[in-house]
Amino acid sequence: MSDCLFCSIVAGDIPATIVAECEHTIAFRDINPQAPVHILVIPRIHHPDIASLAAAEPVAAAALLTDARAIAEAEGFGHAYRLVFNTGAEAGQSVFHAHGHVLAGREFSWPPG
Ligand code: AMP
């Protein structure tokens, strides 16, 4: 999608600190980190949120989960990380291209604030 920020990152038109890539996903550091490790894992194809990605492209959705784990492990936190999918504006989603937040390196409370 031409007006999607994350599609522009996938296309290489907007710079990002990319930490991993595969056939289905790319992962890059969040510009406003909320933890010592804060990496976004996104599908290359555009879907507005994780629910629509999972419904339309289950292989890509599964790759996103697998890659999130591999990224946490590569950062030294395979044993303890948080994977967040904000889905919908009221749930805190601000970029409407599916993405998972891989967060690690500090303690996280439950329930989240
Ligand atoms: P969400 O609020 O769940 O939609 O998450 C969107 C995330 O994208 C936020 O954590 C932002 O800090 C992050 N973000 C926005 N623009 C960029 C960018 N250009 N590069 C990296 N992360 C970004």
XYZ file of C-alpha atoms and ligand atoms in Angstrom:
136
model
C 0.000 0.000 0.000
C 1.526 3.293 -1.083
C 0.509 5.281 2.004
C 1.515 2.649 4.574
C 4.575 3.433 6.701
C 5.554 -0.194 7.190
C 5.072 -1.028 3.493
C 7.551 1.797 2.829
C 10.020 0.165 5.236
C 9.526 -3.198 3.479
C 10.184 -1.479 0.135
C 13.326 0.196 1.502
C 11.911 3.692 0.916
C 12.068 4.577 4.630
C 15.148 3.550 6.622
C 14.922 1.181 9.573
C 17.359 -0.781 11.668
C 16.602 -4.215 10.275
C 17.676 -7.122 12.474
C 16.206 -10.103 10.584
C 14.474 -10.936 7.331
C 12.873 -13.998 5.803
C 10.619 -14.820 2.889
C 7.535 -13.753 4.845
C 8.679 -11.158 7.389
C 11.109 -8.439 8.243
C 12.051 -7.270 11.727
C 13.428 -3.901 12.777
C 14.028 -1.932 15.963
C 11.150 0.218 17.212
C 11.876 3.925 16.858
C 10.446 4.589 20.348
C 11.586 1.590 22.412
C 9.592 0.618 25.499
C 12.169 -1.930 26.701
C 15.897 -2.605 26.215
C 14.855 -4.936 23.392
C 11.907 -3.645 21.339
C 11.728 -5.086 17.842
C 8.802 -5.060 15.433
C 8.175 -8.159 13.308
C 5.979 -7.486 10.295
C 4.752 -9.433 7.287
C 6.052 -8.288 3.917
C 2.511 -8.279 2.561
C 0.049 -5.661 3.732
C -2.753 -6.586 6.089
C -4.105 -4.035 8.545
C -3.746 -6.186 11.653
C -2.738 -9.634 12.879
C -6.310 -10.974 12.746
C -6.715 -10.231 9.047
C -3.217 -11.549 8.340
C -3.961 -14.829 10.143
C -7.261 -15.238 8.281
C -5.841 -14.502 4.824
C -2.212 -15.684 5.101
C -1.844 -18.268 7.868
C 1.622 -19.300 6.701
C 2.889 -15.729 7.000
C 1.204 -15.367 10.403
C 2.896 -18.553 11.621
C 6.248 -17.335 10.277
C 5.793 -14.126 12.237
C 5.410 -16.105 15.483
C 8.393 -18.317 14.712
C 10.549 -15.342 13.760
C 9.566 -13.452 16.915
C 10.911 -16.305 19.021
C 14.126 -16.491 16.971
C 14.640 -12.745 17.360
C 14.139 -12.863 21.128
C 16.621 -15.726 21.276
C 19.152 -13.881 19.112
C 18.885 -10.903 21.482
C 19.584 -13.190 24.455
C 16.003 -13.402 25.731
C 14.595 -16.587 24.223
C 13.617 -17.650 27.757
C 11.595 -14.511 28.604
C 10.044 -12.059 26.226
C 6.691 -10.441 25.613
C 5.013 -10.556 22.204
C 2.273 -7.939 21.762
C -0.196 -7.445 18.909
C -2.177 -4.269 19.419
C -5.279 -4.858 17.293
C -7.538 -1.867 16.736
C -7.104 1.794 17.642
C -8.828 1.378 21.015
C -6.305 -1.326 21.896
C -3.419 1.019 21.122
C -2.713 0.192 17.489
C -1.337 3.231 15.652
C 0.187 1.682 12.501
C -2.316 -0.332 10.494
C 0.051 -2.873 8.971
C 0.144 -6.078 11.032
C 3.068 -6.218 13.444
C 4.186 -7.931 16.604
C 6.183 -6.115 19.267
C 8.995 -8.285 20.665
C 9.814 -6.791 24.079
C 12.495 -8.031 26.456
C 15.215 -7.017 28.861
C 13.122 -5.715 31.753
C 10.341 -6.968 33.997
C 6.770 -6.675 32.714
C 3.704 -6.380 34.884
C 0.464 -8.271 34.397
C -2.137 -7.100 33.647
C -0.479 -4.502 31.403
C -1.163 -0.880 32.242
P 1.293 0.106 17.446
O 1.006 1.298 18.310
O 1.057 -1.218 18.089
O 0.599 0.250 16.115
O 2.859 0.130 17.178
C 3.460 0.915 16.206
C 4.905 1.039 16.581
O 5.611 1.508 15.456
C 5.188 2.025 17.723
O 5.799 1.321 18.807
C 6.117 3.058 17.093
O 7.109 3.515 17.986
C 6.700 2.270 15.927
N 7.178 3.066 14.819
C 6.526 4.087 14.198
N 7.266 4.544 13.171
C 8.404 3.807 13.142
C 9.565 3.796 12.316
N 9.708 4.661 11.297
N 10.543 2.900 12.583
C 10.403 2.031 13.616
N 9.334 1.983 14.426
C 8.351 2.854 14.195
